[in-house]
Amino acid sequence: MCGIVGYVGTKKALPILLDGLGQLEYRGYDSAGVALVEDGQLEISRAPGRLSALKKLLTEKLTTSTGTNGIGHTRWATHGKPSEANAHPHASEGVCLVHNGIIENHLELRRELEREGVVFTSETDTEVAAHLLAKEIKTTATPLDALKQMASRLRGSYAFLALDERFPDRIFVAKTATPIIIGVGEGEFFIASDIPALLPYTRSVIMLEDGDIAELSPTRCYIERDGVEQKREVVQITWDRTTAEKRGFPHYMIKEIFDQVEVISDALRERVDMSSLEVDLSETHLKEDQVKATRTIHLVGCGTAWHACLVAKYLIESIAGIQCVVDHASEFRYRSLTLHKDDIVLAISQSGETADTLAALLRGGEQCRTVAICNVVGSTISRKADHVLFTRAGPEISVASTKAFTTQLVAAYLLAIALAEMKGTLEQRREAVRALLNLPGAIDSTLKLNDVIERIAERYRTHRHVLFLGRGLCYPIALEGALKLKEISYIHAEGYPAGEIKHGPIALVDDNLPVVVLLPRQNELFDKTLSNLREVGSRGARIIAITDSERHDEIAPYVEEVVTLPFISHHLTPILMSIPLQLFAYHVAQKNGLDVDLPRNLAKSVTVE
Ligand code: AGP
């Protein structure tokens, strides 16, 4: 989710690059950099932190630079902490490049290059591509051929913009899996990873396709794929900039709900081997002896992250056989803790800055090893934990967490498998991992229910109270569905374990109360939850059933709505069940005219206690 820009034409490139990076800062903002060709020399400037730090560094250069060809990058770190050394562009022997994506085989390529004497200066996967490009250029006819050759060595997702100081009026482009858009001007071309950066200069754009390689000069845009020149259609963009930042969606929340296919694919990259179905979490540096000695894992988090802790408990206990205890971070931090030195405190946090979660992590760290599942590289929690697993959800702008939550569940699932592998207790690894590989497709299918959920939201949006019920792995999802609804639509909503309903909450049920019931396919849970559904249905509840079971005929007589989801595995059901609940909350709030992305009283990251 980094932002990349490029310009080649007759104007000064630097102000255009900086403006473009400013338009893309929502895609990532932990460091930034630009490269220009000035008098036949590559000049690279990089700065950690927000784009303003780079602009400050370039204050003088903005008045002196005459270069009309350049590339730029604003980073969302996936490999290597935010720093000047890890910022893009990365250079090697007269070429440089910026990159958006993940190179899955970067470690093996790095070792190959180091054996050949290449000295690396960063921790990034991108630097590998820069050195590989410089190496290939020595044995190919043109930089474009070298780029093709370099790209053929890579596995993963990438969009590259490259400069070669020997070709001062050219930009070389390679694209697969992550977006690259070319803006067409008069005697100039603008390149960006997203439309907002182009709109101040042109609305005529070319969308590169996977496998495209391109060479741009002020007067020519050459595109080829598999060695064959491609004529790509020039389309007109009608969006304004704000709409473009949301990829055409009206709010960040709905955009981020639909981002989940891509970001969950990113969360799996380089961690799951598609052929051997092996899981590789060596990035956490957890050791087998540590894991084998682990008696209890104490999971801590807040809000949605706490719900992720509850799901992680089910997953780790059932897959890895390690006892887990879940606590609100705000409670854990005040407990009289008696942790065992071989315990693990596992903190889950999207922002990595939540004060209560940080405090709980630090308290736990006084007595045992700590692990963090986090979305922001360089965040405090990710730096303070002994081990960290990043979720790679990209920047989550909307206050209501959606893609961060489902990628937290994916991270927990991967961790459970890795823990079980290290303990030697993993059964049916191949089935467990194969299910994970089917997840992006299942999410894509589930998102196709958006119109159905929107209709249901219209039907129930005026109610002031809603119950959410679930058992087992669906209980935390009932809690999450309730939180989503209440935090953006201000409707009172509660999630309960379905088995709890008869111990009091059923007194709330009357013939006007909507009750969302999650019915997982797993027979025992399905049967018991169905009886709870009948209990509330017989008292007049207006039931919305969400299920991945085919047993519709047993559900239909008691409900007003049934939403059927794809099934891939019991352990992954919670992720799929989350999506209709995210959509339900979104459409209710949006139809009620509320500020979906910035709900009242809430902040994206609660850094106060
Ligand atoms: C979720 O929709 C909320 N925005 C909130 O509960 C959030 O999950 C909680 O504040 C924890 O934030 P964190 O994941 O950044 O630590």
mmCIF file of N, CA and C and ligand atoms in Angstrom, residues 302-305 348-354 357 399-401 408 480 483-484 487 603-606, ligand 1:
data_model
loop_
_atom_site.group_PDB
_atom_site.id
_atom_site.type_symbol
_atom_site.label_atom_id
_atom_site.label_comp_id
_atom_site.label_asym_id
_atom_site.label_seq_id
_atom_site.Cartn_x
_atom_site.Cartn_y
_atom_site.Cartn_z
ATOM 1 N N CYS A 302 -7.761 -4.254 22.872
ATOM 2 C CA CYS A 302 -8.893 -3.375 23.178
ATOM 3 C C CYS A 302 -9.862 -3.407 22.001
ATOM 4 N N GLY A 303 -11.134 -3.252 22.306
ATOM 5 C CA GLY A 303 -12.142 -3.103 21.264
ATOM 6 C C GLY A 303 -12.112 -4.257 20.269
ATOM 7 N N THR A 304 -12.060 -3.887 19.000
ATOM 8 C CA THR A 304 -12.029 -4.917 17.951
ATOM 9 C C THR A 304 -10.839 -5.845 18.128
ATOM 10 N N ALA A 305 -9.713 -5.295 18.550
ATOM 11 C CA ALA A 305 -8.510 -6.129 18.744
ATOM 12 C C ALA A 305 -8.738 -7.143 19.858
ATOM 13 N N ILE A 348 -2.541 -7.688 20.615
ATOM 14 C CA ILE A 348 -3.050 -7.431 19.258
ATOM 15 C C ILE A 348 -3.463 -5.966 19.173
ATOM 16 N N SER A 349 -2.952 -5.286 18.157
ATOM 17 C CA SER A 349 -3.261 -3.863 18.004
ATOM 18 C C SER A 349 -3.067 -3.421 16.566
ATOM 19 N N GLN A 350 -4.044 -2.803 15.977
ATOM 20 C CA GLN A 350 -3.913 -2.266 14.621
ATOM 21 C C GLN A 350 -2.897 -1.130 14.599
ATOM 22 N N SER A 351 -3.097 -0.155 15.442
ATOM 23 C CA SER A 351 -2.263 1.058 15.403
ATOM 24 C C SER A 351 -0.892 0.846 16.032
ATOM 25 N N GLY A 352 -0.862 -0.104 17.007
ATOM 26 C CA GLY A 352 0.394 -0.281 17.738
ATOM 27 C C GLY A 352 0.689 0.854 18.703
ATOM 28 N N GLU A 353 -0.351 1.674 18.957
ATOM 29 C CA GLU A 353 -0.142 2.836 19.849
ATOM 30 C C GLU A 353 -1.186 2.910 20.966
ATOM 31 N N THR A 354 -2.112 1.986 21.022
ATOM 32 C CA THR A 354 -3.166 2.025 22.048
ATOM 33 C C THR A 354 -2.549 1.949 23.438
ATOM 34 N N THR A 357 -3.139 -1.172 25.666
ATOM 35 C CA THR A 357 -2.498 -2.378 25.140
ATOM 36 C C THR A 357 -0.983 -2.302 25.320
ATOM 37 N N VAL A 399 -12.377 5.024 11.145
ATOM 38 C CA VAL A 399 -12.252 4.733 12.585
ATOM 39 C C VAL A 399 -12.707 3.306 12.856
ATOM 40 N N ALA A 400 -13.766 2.881 12.200
ATOM 41 C CA ALA A 400 -14.257 1.512 12.430
ATOM 42 C C ALA A 400 -13.310 0.532 11.743
ATOM 43 N N SER A 401 -12.798 -0.389 12.510
ATOM 44 C CA SER A 401 -11.802 -1.317 11.986
ATOM 45 C C SER A 401 -12.472 -2.457 11.226
ATOM 46 N N GLN A 408 -5.919 -9.468 11.248
ATOM 47 C CA GLN A 408 -5.491 -9.943 12.569
ATOM 48 C C GLN A 408 -5.868 -11.416 12.750
ATOM 49 N N GLU A 480 -18.160 -8.472 17.724
ATOM 50 C CA GLU A 480 -17.604 -7.529 16.745
ATOM 51 C C GLU A 480 -18.713 -6.899 15.915
ATOM 52 N N LEU A 483 -20.282 -4.258 17.998
ATOM 53 C CA LEU A 483 -19.433 -3.072 18.129
ATOM 54 C C LEU A 483 -19.455 -2.247 16.844
ATOM 55 N N LYS A 484 -19.344 -2.891 15.696
ATOM 56 C CA LYS A 484 -19.399 -2.163 14.422
ATOM 57 C C LYS A 484 -20.680 -1.343 14.341
ATOM 58 N N GLU A 487 -20.797 1.583 17.028
ATOM 59 C CA GLU A 487 -19.802 2.663 16.972
ATOM 60 C C GLU A 487 -20.006 3.581 15.770
ATOM 61 N N ALA A 603 -11.865 8.061 18.270
ATOM 62 C CA ALA A 603 -10.615 8.356 17.568
ATOM 63 C C ALA A 603 -10.110 7.042 16.986
ATOM 64 N N LYS A 604 -9.310 7.147 15.962
ATOM 65 C CA LYS A 604 -8.803 5.928 15.315
ATOM 66 C C LYS A 604 -7.851 5.191 16.246
ATOM 67 N N SER A 605 -7.041 5.940 16.950
ATOM 68 C CA SER A 605 -6.113 5.266 17.857
ATOM 69 C C SER A 605 -6.227 5.934 19.223
ATOM 70 N N VAL A 606 -6.567 5.133 20.265
ATOM 71 C CA VAL A 606 -6.789 5.678 21.600
ATOM 72 C C VAL A 606 -5.477 5.638 22.365
HETATM 73 C C1 AGP B 1 -12.698 -0.754 16.259
HETATM 74 O O1 AGP B 1 -13.670 -0.582 15.223
HETATM 75 C C2 AGP B 1 -12.484 0.490 17.066
HETATM 76 N N1 AGP B 1 -12.036 1.543 16.222
HETATM 77 C C3 AGP B 1 -11.649 0.278 18.318
HETATM 78 O O2 AGP B 1 -12.342 -0.662 19.119
HETATM 79 C C4 AGP B 1 -10.209 -0.265 18.127
HETATM 80 O O3 AGP B 1 -10.279 -1.608 17.673
HETATM 81 C C5 AGP B 1 -9.491 -0.232 19.470
HETATM 82 O O4 AGP B 1 -9.387 1.128 19.870
HETATM 83 C C6 AGP B 1 -8.088 -0.861 19.434
HETATM 84 O O5 AGP B 1 -7.274 -0.133 18.557
HETATM 85 P P1 AGP B 1 -5.888 -0.810 18.102
HETATM 86 O O6 AGP B 1 -6.238 -2.066 17.371
HETATM 87 O O7 AGP B 1 -5.244 0.226 17.225
HETATM 88 O O8 AGP B 1 -5.079 -1.111 19.331
#
